[in-house]
Short mmCIF file of C-alpha atoms in Angstrom, two decimals:
data_model
loop_
_atom_site.label_atom_id
_atom_site.label_comp_id
_atom_site.label_asym_id
_atom_site.label_seq_id
_atom_site.Cartn_x
_atom_site.Cartn_y
_atom_site.Cartn_z
CA SER A 22 -40.76 44.50 -14.58
CA ALA A 23 -42.49 45.78 -17.34
CA VAL A 24 -41.72 45.67 -21.17
CA ILE A 25 -42.87 48.83 -22.40
CA SER A 26 -42.65 49.58 -26.41
CA GLN A 27 -43.13 53.24 -28.22
CA LYS A 28 -43.77 53.76 -31.41
CA PRO A 29 -42.35 56.00 -33.07
CA SER A 30 -38.55 56.18 -31.36
CA ARG A 31 -38.00 59.16 -33.71
CA ASP A 32 -39.36 60.96 -35.74
CA ILE A 33 -39.52 65.08 -37.73
CA CYS A 34 -42.73 66.69 -37.91
CA GLN A 35 -43.77 69.66 -39.81
CA ARG A 36 -45.33 72.73 -37.84
CA GLY A 37 -48.82 72.45 -37.58
CA THR A 38 -49.16 68.56 -38.05
CA SER A 39 -50.02 66.12 -35.50
CA LEU A 40 -48.37 62.92 -34.21
CA THR A 41 -49.55 60.04 -32.46
CA ILE A 42 -46.86 57.77 -30.24
CA GLN A 43 -48.24 54.70 -29.03
CA CYS A 44 -46.96 52.89 -25.81
CA GLN A 45 -47.43 48.86 -25.52
CA VAL A 46 -47.21 47.30 -22.02
CA ASP A 47 -46.33 43.27 -21.81
CA SER A 48 -48.61 43.25 -19.25
CA GLN A 49 -51.61 44.55 -17.91
CA VAL A 50 -50.95 47.27 -15.37
CA THR A 51 -53.26 49.88 -13.69
CA MET A 52 -51.44 53.12 -13.77
CA MET A 53 -50.05 54.52 -17.57
CA PHE A 54 -48.61 58.00 -17.49
CA TRP A 55 -47.14 60.56 -20.49
CA TYR A 56 -43.74 62.51 -19.84
CA ARG A 57 -42.22 64.95 -21.82
CA GLN A 58 -38.40 65.64 -21.42
CA GLN A 59 -37.03 68.77 -23.71
CA PRO A 60 -33.53 69.20 -24.56
CA GLY A 61 -31.14 69.48 -21.38
CA GLN A 62 -33.65 69.28 -18.62
CA SER A 63 -35.46 66.78 -16.55
CA LEU A 64 -39.03 64.98 -17.16
CA THR A 65 -42.56 67.00 -16.53
CA LEU A 66 -45.30 64.68 -15.97
CA ILE A 67 -48.65 65.43 -18.82
CA ALA A 68 -51.21 62.87 -17.61
CA THR A 69 -51.83 59.98 -15.82
CA ALA A 70 -54.24 57.80 -18.85
CA ASN A 71 -57.14 56.31 -17.12
CA GLN A 72 -58.34 53.23 -18.33
CA GLY A 73 -61.99 53.53 -20.07
CA SER A 74 -62.17 57.15 -18.86
CA GLU A 75 -60.55 60.84 -19.52
CA ALA A 76 -57.13 60.95 -18.81
CA THR A 77 -56.01 63.21 -15.78
CA TYR A 78 -54.22 66.42 -17.00
CA GLU A 79 -51.42 68.05 -14.88
CA SER A 80 -51.29 72.17 -14.75
CA GLY A 81 -49.87 73.57 -17.95
CA PHE A 82 -51.15 70.38 -20.23
CA VAL A 83 -54.57 70.32 -21.64
CA ILE A 84 -56.52 68.06 -23.38
CA ASP A 85 -57.01 69.41 -27.02
CA LYS A 86 -53.19 70.05 -27.44
CA PHE A 87 -52.26 66.14 -26.26
CA PRO A 88 -55.49 64.16 -26.46
CA ILE A 89 -54.52 60.59 -24.42
CA SER A 90 -56.62 57.45 -25.06
CA ARG A 91 -56.28 54.07 -22.73
CA PRO A 92 -58.26 51.54 -24.34
CA ASN A 93 -57.47 48.92 -22.08
CA LEU A 94 -54.62 48.05 -19.14
CA THR A 95 -52.04 47.26 -21.64
CA PHE A 96 -52.20 50.18 -24.50
CA SER A 97 -52.41 53.70 -24.87
CA THR A 98 -51.73 57.00 -27.37
CA LEU A 99 -50.39 59.58 -27.48
CA THR A 100 -51.03 62.44 -29.81
CA VAL A 101 -49.05 66.13 -29.84
CA SER A 102 -51.67 68.17 -31.58
CA ASN A 103 -51.04 71.28 -33.87
CA MET A 104 -47.03 71.00 -33.44
CA SER A 105 -44.75 73.94 -32.72
CA PRO A 106 -40.74 73.77 -32.73
CA GLU A 107 -41.38 74.13 -29.15
CA ASP A 108 -42.90 70.97 -28.71
CA SER A 109 -39.55 69.35 -30.26
CA SER A 110 -38.46 66.90 -27.36
CA ILE A 111 -38.47 63.21 -25.64
CA TYR A 112 -42.48 62.01 -25.22
CA LEU A 113 -41.85 59.17 -22.53
CA CYS A 114 -44.38 56.30 -21.80
CA SER A 115 -44.97 54.97 -17.88
CA VAL A 116 -46.51 52.62 -15.70
CA VAL A 117 -46.53 51.37 -12.33
CA GLY A 118 -45.08 48.00 -11.80
CA ARG A 119 -46.93 45.43 -10.17
CA VAL A 120 -44.60 45.03 -7.19
CA GLY A 121 -43.40 47.90 -5.13
CA ASN A 122 -43.81 51.78 -6.37
CA THR A 123 -41.90 51.63 -9.28
CA ILE A 124 -42.48 53.68 -11.77
CA TYR A 125 -40.71 51.65 -15.28
CA PHE A 126 -39.84 54.04 -18.97
CA GLY A 127 -40.72 52.99 -22.20
CA GLU A 128 -37.59 54.29 -24.56
CA GLY A 129 -39.07 57.05 -25.16
CA SER A 130 -40.43 58.87 -28.93
CA TRP A 131 -38.16 61.52 -29.91
CA LEU A 132 -40.12 64.28 -31.67
CA THR A 133 -37.89 66.98 -33.89
CA VAL A 134 -40.56 69.63 -35.35
CA VAL A 135 -39.50 71.95 -38.13
CA LEU B 18 -45.62 65.63 -2.78
CA ALA B 19 -41.98 65.64 -0.84
CA LYS B 20 -39.78 68.46 -3.17
CA THR B 21 -36.03 66.77 -3.49
CA THR B 22 -32.36 68.61 -3.67
CA GLN B 23 -29.44 67.17 -5.41
CA PRO B 24 -25.95 68.11 -6.23
CA ILE B 25 -26.47 69.45 -9.93
CA SER B 26 -23.46 67.72 -11.34
CA MET B 27 -20.53 65.70 -9.81
CA ASP B 28 -16.81 64.08 -11.44
CA SER B 29 -15.20 61.38 -10.17
CA TYR B 30 -12.67 58.97 -11.57
CA GLU B 31 -12.87 55.36 -12.87
CA GLY B 32 -13.04 52.77 -10.34
CA GLN B 33 -13.49 55.19 -7.23
CA GLU B 34 -16.65 55.03 -4.66
CA VAL B 35 -19.55 57.75 -5.77
CA ASN B 36 -22.34 58.71 -3.67
CA ILE B 37 -24.93 60.81 -4.20
CA THR B 38 -26.97 62.38 -1.65
CA CYS B 39 -30.57 63.33 -1.90
CA SER B 40 -32.24 66.18 0.98
CA HIS B 41 -35.93 65.50 1.00
CA ASN B 42 -36.74 67.89 4.12
CA ASN B 43 -40.83 67.10 3.94
CA ILE B 44 -40.57 63.49 3.21
CA ALA B 45 -43.83 61.92 4.47
CA THR B 46 -44.30 58.57 6.53
CA ASN B 47 -45.76 57.05 3.78
CA ASP B 48 -43.19 58.29 1.24
CA TYR B 49 -40.61 55.64 -0.47
CA ILE B 50 -37.17 56.61 -2.09
CA THR B 51 -36.21 55.97 -5.39
CA TRP B 52 -33.12 56.80 -7.64
CA TYR B 53 -33.71 56.47 -11.20
CA GLN B 54 -30.71 56.54 -14.18
CA GLN B 55 -30.73 58.02 -16.89
CA PHE B 56 -28.59 58.21 -20.17
CA PRO B 57 -28.70 60.04 -23.29
CA SER B 58 -31.70 59.18 -25.97
CA GLN B 59 -33.28 56.78 -23.23
CA GLY B 60 -36.44 56.26 -20.68
CA PRO B 61 -34.72 56.29 -17.02
CA ARG B 62 -34.03 53.32 -15.28
CA PHE B 63 -35.17 52.20 -11.94
CA ILE B 64 -31.81 51.44 -10.06
CA ILE B 65 -33.07 51.27 -6.43
CA GLN B 66 -35.79 51.61 -4.39
CA GLY B 67 -35.94 51.67 -0.12
CA TYR B 68 -38.21 52.82 2.97
CA LYS B 69 -34.68 52.63 5.82
CA THR B 70 -32.02 52.31 7.08
CA LYS B 71 -30.02 50.48 4.12
CA VAL B 72 -30.85 48.55 0.82
CA THR B 73 -28.45 46.77 -1.55
CA ASN B 74 -28.72 45.20 -4.39
CA GLU B 75 -26.38 44.03 -7.61
CA VAL B 76 -25.96 47.90 -8.67
CA ALA B 77 -25.95 50.02 -5.76
CA SER B 78 -26.79 50.36 -1.91
CA LEU B 79 -29.14 52.90 -0.66
CA PHE B 80 -28.80 54.57 2.55
CA ILE B 81 -31.42 56.75 4.67
CA PRO B 82 -30.89 58.11 7.74
CA ALA B 83 -32.98 57.84 10.47
CA ASP B 84 -35.40 60.77 10.33
CA ARG B 85 -35.50 60.08 6.60
CA LYS B 86 -34.79 63.60 5.45
CA SER B 87 -31.91 62.70 3.41
CA SER B 88 -30.53 59.54 1.57
CA THR B 89 -27.27 58.56 -0.45
CA LEU B 90 -27.02 56.69 -3.60
CA SER B 91 -23.84 54.72 -3.45
CA LEU B 92 -22.35 53.51 -6.43
CA PRO B 93 -19.44 51.00 -5.32
CA ARG B 94 -16.56 51.54 -8.27
CA VAL B 95 -17.87 53.38 -10.82
CA SER B 96 -17.11 52.84 -14.53
CA LEU B 97 -17.18 55.30 -17.83
CA SER B 98 -20.52 53.72 -18.62
CA ASP B 99 -21.53 54.79 -14.92
CA THR B 100 -21.61 58.80 -16.42
CA ALA B 101 -25.36 59.63 -16.64
CA VAL B 102 -28.03 61.99 -15.09
CA TYR B 103 -29.40 60.45 -11.45
CA TYR B 104 -32.56 61.14 -10.43
CA CYS B 105 -33.92 60.53 -6.67
CA LEU B 106 -37.71 60.68 -6.37
CA VAL B 107 -39.43 60.40 -3.22
CA GLY B 108 -43.26 59.11 -3.33
CA GLY B 109 -46.03 57.53 -1.20
CA LEU B 110 -48.10 54.19 -1.06
CA SER B 111 -50.65 54.49 -3.03
CA GLY B 112 -48.32 54.33 -5.91
CA TYR B 113 -45.33 56.41 -6.69
CA ALA B 114 -43.25 58.88 -7.41
CA LEU B 115 -44.79 61.58 -10.19
CA ASN B 116 -42.77 64.30 -10.02
CA PHE B 117 -38.81 64.08 -11.15
CA GLY B 118 -36.53 67.26 -9.42
CA LYS B 119 -33.37 68.35 -11.77
CA GLY B 120 -31.38 65.10 -10.85
CA THR B 121 -27.32 65.11 -10.86
CA SER B 122 -25.66 64.32 -13.58
CA LEU B 123 -22.56 62.48 -13.22
CA LEU B 124 -19.57 62.58 -15.55
CA VAL B 125 -16.92 59.46 -14.87
CA THR B 126 -13.81 59.97 -16.53
CA PRO B 127 -10.18 57.65 -16.90
#
């Protein structure tokens, strides 16, 4: 399995500000994804982070609000822009393992917007 | 992607076997079935994956009938630490299952 590290693990942010979450994987992976999990809810896919090209966003998510970078095969960032209290969620980075169809997740970044 | 349906919640006592069934009526030929466990404040953790029949590992078994329209995760002799949300995902060979359903919240009590 892949080891995925996310930073920050937790943060409290002011309304209107932006925060960038980092995701570092211990091995090269082809596919990386960003999910959001709002309190008490299931996971929702935000986008697929594509290495060397623009991310592919799911319906309801846009690049201006959630810009994503993927400079190489082991690292990605997700920025939550112009935050509002509705953005208070856990943001999770995930990758597809080298064997089989298994997705592995980081421990998540807890954001609280006040 | 195939839609999945699971019970919203289940209760069990310590030491019992727990079976959580997931329905996926429109599963495609190339789809795998994967189960995840999630504790509060943590990312989902891979439990088990299968394509057909039965798969067993050190923590669980996965039973898949011949028509593959459902699957059952079996947790033997659960403990309090198995209290978590369990997600069933269905996805194809091209990689991965991307969409999570609502999951089953399992509560294990003494």
